[in-house]
Structure formats: structure tokens, C-alpha cells
Amino acid sequence: MDILIFAFYFAYFYNVFIFQNYNLNTMSLITVGTMAFDAIETPFGKVDKIIGGSATYVAYAASNFIKPIQQISIVGYDFPQEEMDELTKRGVELDGVEIVKDKKSFFWSGKYHLDMNTRDTLVTDLNVLEDFNPIVPNSYQGAEFLMLGNLMPKLQLSVINQLTIRPKLIVMDTMNFWMDIALDDLKEVLRKVDVLMVNDSEARQLSGEFSLVKAAKKIMEMGPAFLVIKKGEHGALLFHENHVFFAPALPLEEVFDPTGAGDTFAGGFVGHLAKTGNISFENMKTAIIVGSAMASFCVEKFGPNRLREITQADIDDRISEFVQLVNFDIDLV
Ligand code: AMP
């Protein structure tokens, strides 16, 4: 009899605490990257200190599609509590965000050229990032989606290695900075991810090929089965096996600041996939459109300001504009 009672309680507690906790996490998304202060100069204006960071932009974009977002990052004593509260309000869990009491947050500064497609990095102050050792909280285990935002490849790898169950999809963003100083680590991460996102010049640098088709083939041989090549105001390409899909960028009247557009694109892309739970090539085409729509908001104001304002209706309208942009009839005789 005692054994029966024990079995009953065991089954009950297992269900409530283990099974349900695990289930709650299955549709969640872990996002990894920087939370930062940026100084930005564009042909249209200048800001000396604005919230930025790859993980910040990813979280702002993805939280429109999926909750919770489980953030892994690091900030210093100077990162505003109001910003943390704003993210929490949007369903971003911050258990994995370390706060260092005696160091400053990561700081990045960039200046855009007149065409806004190219920029110079003026300052990269690692600060708290120098000895960052990301720890994946237990409550994050079992997440189905992992978005590795732009960060040191070694740290991206450390997060993958700490996960007890491999996520259904691992998406990775990176940049030329890491190709210059940590190429071997970057190649090691590449072997473990499903989707890589880079811009066209980074794809060329990584592969040593000028043709983006040849570059894509070489990069997919390095690990990721899917590759997204972003081309700024000229849209984005999605490669998988012998398939390729192209999505335009929306021609916008006002482009104030492209900072974070790549991360916002990534957030929209992975947010859509996590929301639908479908990781097919077909659904990734839709995800590219969603990512492009989110990025088009990002550039309309400095920093993440525009992303803070938009509503679900704004997002739906913007996605419809994309559909209109590429929708045409053709009569072939
Ligand atoms: P994006 O314009 O999409 O490339 O993202 C710009 C954001 O990435 C800025 O808010 C920066 O704080 C952040 N960032 C810049 N350089 C790096 C880096 N080397 N590692 C991680 N994040 C960075």
C-alpha cells in the first residue's frame, strides 16, 4: 500500500514539476548576444549613447512572435533598470543576464557612409564582455530554438555545449570582426548550427569566393544546412541544398539608422519559426519576409526606438506591403 501511495505522489510531482516545466519550455526561444550602449552617426543625425546590442535587437523583434524569450547576456552597473523592465514587460526572461557591479557595459560606436549600406566601426569597448562566461540557467533547458546573436564565437559555442537537449533549430549570426580575429572558433561553431546569417561581404570573406552562389555552397559545406545572405537595402537570399529564394527589402522613404537591422531581421526570422514550430525551407521563406519586415521598422528611427512603438497591426500591414511588392501577373505567349 505504501508503495502505491509513493508511486501516486511520485507520478503527481513528476508531472507537475518535471513534465510540465519541460513542456512549458518546448516553444521557447533562447537568445544570446550583447546588450550594449552604442554611439551612432548617420548622414541624418548623431547619438552619443543609446541602448543597443545584438541580443537587445533580437529580443525586441522576436518578442512580437513568441514568449518567453530567454535571454543570455551580460551588462555592467550602468545598464538602465528601465530597459530591463521594458524587456521583461515584453516577455523576455533575464535570468541568464549577468549584471557586473564594477564594470561598464559593452560599448560600440559606428559611423555610416552616405549610402547607409556601409559603415566604419569607430570603437569596440568590450568592458564586461572581456571575461564573460555565459551560464545557461536550468529554467532555460529544453528550449526548442536557439538564436546565437553576434558575439565571440567561443561564447556561442559554450552555450551550445551547455544545453542538455539539442534545440530543434540553432541559428547563428556573426560578423567580419570575428572572422578577422577568431576564425578557427567561428568554424567550430559553424559545424554545430543549422542556419547561418551573414551579409554579402562577410559571405565572400568567409568563403573566399566572389560569386554568392559559390560562396553559399562552400559555407554550407562548413556545417549549416541553411544560409541567409543579407544584402542591406537590396534584400536577402536564402540558400538550402540546390534551392535559392530571394526576398527584397521594402523601399523606404525614411532611413535614419540601420544599426541593429541585421539583428532585428534575425529576431523576426527565428521568432516566426519558433511561433509556427515549422523549420521547413518553405516556412523559412516566410520567415525571411517577416525578418525583412521587422528590419524595415528598425531603420526608421535611431537605435531600437521604432521597435518599441510598433503594434501587431503595424507588423501585419508591413508584411502585406511586402506581398504587394513582389506580386505580379504575367502572361507568357
Ligand atoms: P547590426 O547593425 O545588426 O550589425 O547590429 C549592431 C549592434 O551590434 C549594435 O547595437 C552593437 O552594440 C552590436 N555589436 C557591434 N559590434 C559587435 C560585436 N563585435 N559583437 C557583438 N555585438 C556587436
XYZ file of C-alpha atoms and ligand atoms in Angstrom:
356
model
C 0.000 0.000 0.000
C 2.778 2.389 0.968
C 4.413 1.710 -2.353
C 1.186 2.597 -4.165
C 0.898 5.892 -2.300
C 4.566 6.635 -3.030
C 4.027 5.809 -6.727
C 0.995 8.086 -6.842
C 2.844 11.030 -5.293
C 5.901 10.402 -7.454
C 3.787 10.417 -10.624
C 1.960 13.558 -9.493
C 5.103 15.535 -8.646
C 6.887 14.305 -11.757
C 4.018 15.534 -13.885
C 3.694 18.900 -12.172
C 7.341 19.798 -11.713
C 9.267 17.984 -14.393
C 6.969 17.213 -17.286
C 5.051 20.468 -17.180
C 8.165 22.587 -16.745
C 9.746 20.844 -19.682
C 6.589 21.246 -21.740
C 6.389 24.935 -20.924
C 9.822 25.357 -22.391
C 9.299 23.493 -25.628
C 8.057 26.503 -27.585
C 10.540 28.898 -26.116
C 13.484 30.618 -27.678
C 16.899 31.239 -26.152
C 18.630 34.365 -27.438
C 22.312 35.022 -26.873
C 24.301 38.165 -27.624
C 25.331 41.603 -26.464
C 23.314 44.172 -24.546
C 25.115 47.426 -25.056
C 25.407 51.158 -25.348
C 26.025 52.476 -28.854
C 27.160 55.808 -30.263
C 25.924 56.200 -33.825
C 26.476 58.724 -36.577
C 24.469 58.608 -39.797
C 24.062 61.266 -42.523
C 20.828 62.208 -40.716
C 21.992 62.646 -37.167
C 24.090 61.537 -34.256
C 23.510 59.950 -30.849
C 26.235 59.613 -28.215
C 24.606 56.980 -26.041
C 21.675 54.806 -26.978
C 20.682 51.261 -25.998
C 21.948 48.656 -28.437
C 23.470 45.204 -28.636
C 22.733 42.192 -30.789
C 20.622 40.393 -28.161
C 18.615 43.540 -27.414
C 17.510 43.906 -31.026
C 16.851 40.168 -31.431
C 14.685 40.161 -28.295
C 12.706 43.258 -29.300
C 11.920 41.745 -32.698
C 11.272 38.132 -31.648
C 9.031 39.041 -28.698
C 6.361 40.087 -31.197
C 6.018 36.424 -32.176
C 6.946 34.180 -29.265
C 7.093 34.260 -25.479
C 9.058 33.646 -23.401
C 12.312 34.819 -24.873
C 15.111 33.508 -22.667
C 17.970 35.975 -22.857
C 21.637 35.210 -22.193
C 23.896 38.245 -21.993
C 25.935 40.448 -19.679
C 25.670 44.100 -18.657
C 27.572 46.457 -16.368
C 26.443 48.697 -13.489
C 25.487 51.395 -15.981
C 22.778 49.488 -17.874
C 19.403 51.108 -17.031
C 16.888 49.143 -14.953
C 14.073 50.710 -17.043
C 15.451 48.947 -20.108
C 15.449 45.622 -18.267
C 11.864 46.298 -17.127
C 10.795 47.112 -20.680
C 12.208 43.798 -21.911
C 10.565 41.897 -19.040
C 7.242 43.508 -19.945
C 7.651 42.062 -23.428
C 8.113 38.517 -22.155
C 11.916 38.493 -22.143
C 13.276 36.444 -19.221
C 16.513 37.837 -17.837
C 17.685 35.012 -15.518
C 20.578 34.443 -17.932
C 21.656 38.096 -17.987
C 24.608 38.660 -15.667
C 24.996 42.082 -14.052
C 28.572 43.046 -13.187
C 28.654 45.637 -10.406
C 32.084 47.156 -11.058
C 32.356 47.238 -14.840
C 30.771 49.121 -17.707
C 28.504 47.588 -20.332
C 29.782 46.707 -23.814
C 30.156 49.872 -25.905
C 30.157 50.104 -29.685
C 30.371 53.130 -31.921
C 29.886 53.307 -35.667
C 29.631 55.862 -38.463
C 27.641 55.232 -41.631
C 28.696 56.306 -45.108
C 26.332 58.279 -47.326
C 24.864 55.141 -48.950
C 23.978 53.792 -45.435
C 24.870 50.274 -46.609
C 28.431 50.551 -45.331
C 29.773 51.755 -42.011
C 33.016 52.099 -40.116
C 33.320 50.746 -36.610
C 34.963 53.527 -34.585
C 35.087 51.922 -31.129
C 34.515 48.434 -29.713
C 34.974 48.542 -25.918
C 34.442 45.006 -24.672
C 34.232 46.051 -20.958
C 32.047 43.365 -19.234
C 32.417 41.132 -22.284
C 36.142 40.674 -21.579
C 35.580 37.942 -19.000
C 32.074 36.852 -19.850
C 31.404 33.212 -19.166
C 27.747 32.617 -20.088
C 25.818 30.250 -17.841
C 22.625 28.678 -19.169
C 20.075 28.723 -16.315
C 18.320 25.401 -15.597
C 14.981 27.008 -16.396
C 16.187 27.552 -19.995
C 16.958 23.857 -20.629
C 14.704 22.147 -23.162
C 14.170 25.217 -25.364
C 13.372 24.247 -28.954
C 15.005 27.242 -30.628
C 18.383 28.868 -30.072
C 19.351 32.194 -31.625
C 23.070 32.852 -31.314
C 23.276 36.601 -31.886
C 26.538 38.267 -32.816
C 29.065 37.509 -30.060
C 32.504 35.931 -29.580
C 32.281 32.515 -31.293
C 33.807 30.820 -28.205
C 30.890 32.034 -26.107
C 28.342 30.960 -28.716
C 29.936 27.503 -28.581
C 29.881 27.427 -24.788
C 26.106 27.999 -24.812
C 25.536 25.177 -27.329
C 27.676 22.826 -25.230
C 25.751 23.572 -22.035
C 22.384 22.568 -23.489
C 21.331 19.123 -22.286
C 18.919 18.632 -25.204
C 19.923 19.897 -28.625
C 17.387 22.505 -29.797
C 15.320 21.710 -32.867
C 16.955 24.657 -34.658
C 20.133 26.630 -33.974
C 20.502 29.914 -35.855
C 23.772 31.837 -35.777
C 24.622 35.414 -36.630
C 28.195 36.676 -36.781
C 30.298 39.431 -38.357
C 33.596 40.167 -40.136
C 35.151 41.277 -36.801
C 35.125 37.639 -35.577
C 36.292 36.334 -38.980
C 39.339 38.592 -38.591
C 40.273 37.632 -35.038
C 38.663 34.249 -34.216
C 38.193 32.341 -37.478
C 39.009 28.871 -36.067
C 36.491 29.243 -33.222
C 33.921 30.533 -35.682
C 34.402 27.487 -37.916
C 33.904 25.228 -34.903
C 30.542 26.862 -34.126
C 29.572 26.614 -37.796
C 29.820 22.824 -37.609
C 27.119 22.810 -34.918
C 24.471 25.160 -36.283
C 21.593 24.783 -38.739
C 21.275 28.320 -40.119
C 23.989 30.949 -40.601
C 23.221 34.621 -41.256
C 25.841 36.910 -42.743
C 25.905 39.834 -45.116
C 27.260 39.560 -48.650
C 30.764 40.849 -47.894
C 31.040 38.501 -44.898
C 29.918 35.546 -47.068
C 32.674 36.448 -49.541
C 35.272 36.820 -46.783
C 34.326 33.517 -45.129
C 34.314 31.508 -48.362
C 36.975 33.307 -50.403
C 34.520 33.297 -53.337
C 33.106 36.352 -55.090
C 30.076 34.584 -56.575
C 27.452 34.346 -53.835
C 26.240 31.023 -55.253
C 29.719 29.519 -54.956
C 30.167 31.182 -51.558
C 26.896 29.647 -50.334
C 27.960 26.159 -51.447
C 31.290 26.444 -49.633
C 29.731 27.828 -46.456
C 27.064 25.113 -46.321
C 29.877 22.556 -46.566
C 31.264 24.092 -43.349
C 28.167 22.991 -41.402
C 24.910 24.941 -41.687
C 22.258 23.334 -43.901
C 20.679 26.767 -44.473
C 22.384 30.061 -45.244
C 20.898 33.541 -45.252
C 22.894 36.217 -47.055
C 21.724 39.737 -46.231
C 22.237 42.464 -48.806
C 21.070 45.522 -46.863
C 18.634 47.644 -48.856
C 18.864 45.044 -51.650
C 17.114 42.288 -49.704
C 18.218 38.828 -48.635
C 18.904 35.398 -50.137
C 18.103 32.044 -48.544
C 20.125 29.014 -49.666
C 19.450 25.332 -48.930
C 20.873 22.416 -50.916
C 20.297 23.446 -54.553
C 17.452 25.828 -53.740
C 17.625 29.576 -53.501
C 14.978 32.112 -52.510
C 15.187 35.893 -52.737
C 13.274 38.424 -50.648
C 13.506 42.148 -51.412
C 13.865 44.881 -48.833
C 10.998 47.357 -48.749
C 11.924 50.628 -50.498
C 11.540 53.103 -47.618
C 11.111 56.856 -47.728
C 12.920 57.429 -44.445
C 16.019 55.524 -43.381
C 17.592 57.122 -40.315
C 19.772 54.452 -38.771
C 20.488 50.904 -39.999
C 22.088 49.865 -36.673
C 20.570 46.638 -35.445
C 18.769 45.913 -38.726
C 20.626 42.591 -39.071
C 19.794 41.509 -35.520
C 16.195 42.646 -35.906
C 15.972 40.628 -39.113
C 17.300 37.606 -37.198
C 14.769 38.152 -34.388
C 11.849 38.300 -36.815
C 13.146 35.263 -38.725
C 13.639 32.997 -35.715
C 10.566 34.436 -33.942
C 8.351 33.355 -36.827
C 9.917 29.871 -36.951
C 9.526 29.427 -33.186
C 5.917 30.635 -33.287
C 4.962 28.191 -36.051
C 7.277 25.366 -34.913
C 7.941 24.614 -38.588
C 11.555 24.575 -39.806
C 10.985 23.624 -43.454
C 12.585 25.559 -46.330
C 9.080 26.723 -47.350
C 8.419 28.216 -43.921
C 11.873 29.778 -43.868
C 10.843 31.726 -46.987
C 8.015 33.263 -44.948
C 10.416 33.814 -42.045
C 12.712 35.804 -44.366
C 9.798 38.080 -45.270
C 8.887 38.501 -41.585
C 12.542 39.280 -40.765
C 12.711 41.804 -43.606
C 9.507 43.480 -42.386
C 10.901 43.796 -38.838
C 14.209 45.177 -40.127
C 12.331 47.782 -42.168
C 10.891 49.191 -38.918
C 14.241 49.179 -37.167
C 15.887 51.587 -39.616
C 13.139 54.208 -39.345
C 14.421 55.669 -36.053
C 17.635 55.676 -34.050
C 18.503 52.590 -32.011
C 15.595 50.339 -31.007
C 13.190 53.319 -30.671
C 10.909 52.335 -33.537
C 10.768 48.703 -32.376
C 9.408 49.886 -29.020
C 6.433 51.619 -30.677
C 5.114 49.178 -33.253
C 1.942 47.143 -32.795
C 0.798 43.818 -34.235
C -1.364 45.763 -36.715
C 1.717 47.703 -37.920
C 3.550 44.405 -38.448
C 0.643 42.841 -40.356
C 0.345 45.922 -42.597
C 4.062 45.906 -43.308
C 4.043 42.212 -44.237
C 1.135 42.900 -46.636
C 3.236 45.638 -48.263
C 5.916 43.028 -48.919
C 3.394 40.715 -50.522
C 2.240 43.577 -52.778
C 5.814 44.481 -53.659
C 6.546 41.148 -55.314
C 3.067 40.212 -56.500
C 2.540 40.368 -60.271
C 0.661 38.667 -63.083
C 2.400 37.501 -66.180
C 1.085 36.192 -69.484
C 3.632 34.172 -71.388
C 2.755 33.575 -75.031
P 23.883 45.214 -36.680
O 23.674 46.607 -37.189
O 22.709 44.313 -36.916
O 25.183 44.637 -37.144
O 23.987 45.305 -35.085
C 24.551 46.373 -34.426
C 24.557 46.075 -32.935
O 25.517 45.044 -32.665
C 24.957 47.275 -32.121
O 23.877 47.633 -31.268
C 26.193 46.870 -31.327
O 26.088 47.162 -29.957
C 26.321 45.385 -31.545
N 27.689 44.998 -31.892
C 28.596 45.704 -32.615
N 29.766 45.044 -32.716
C 29.597 43.881 -32.052
C 30.451 42.743 -31.787
N 31.722 42.689 -32.237
N 29.929 41.727 -31.080
C 28.661 41.767 -30.640
N 27.814 42.802 -30.815
C 28.271 43.846 -31.524
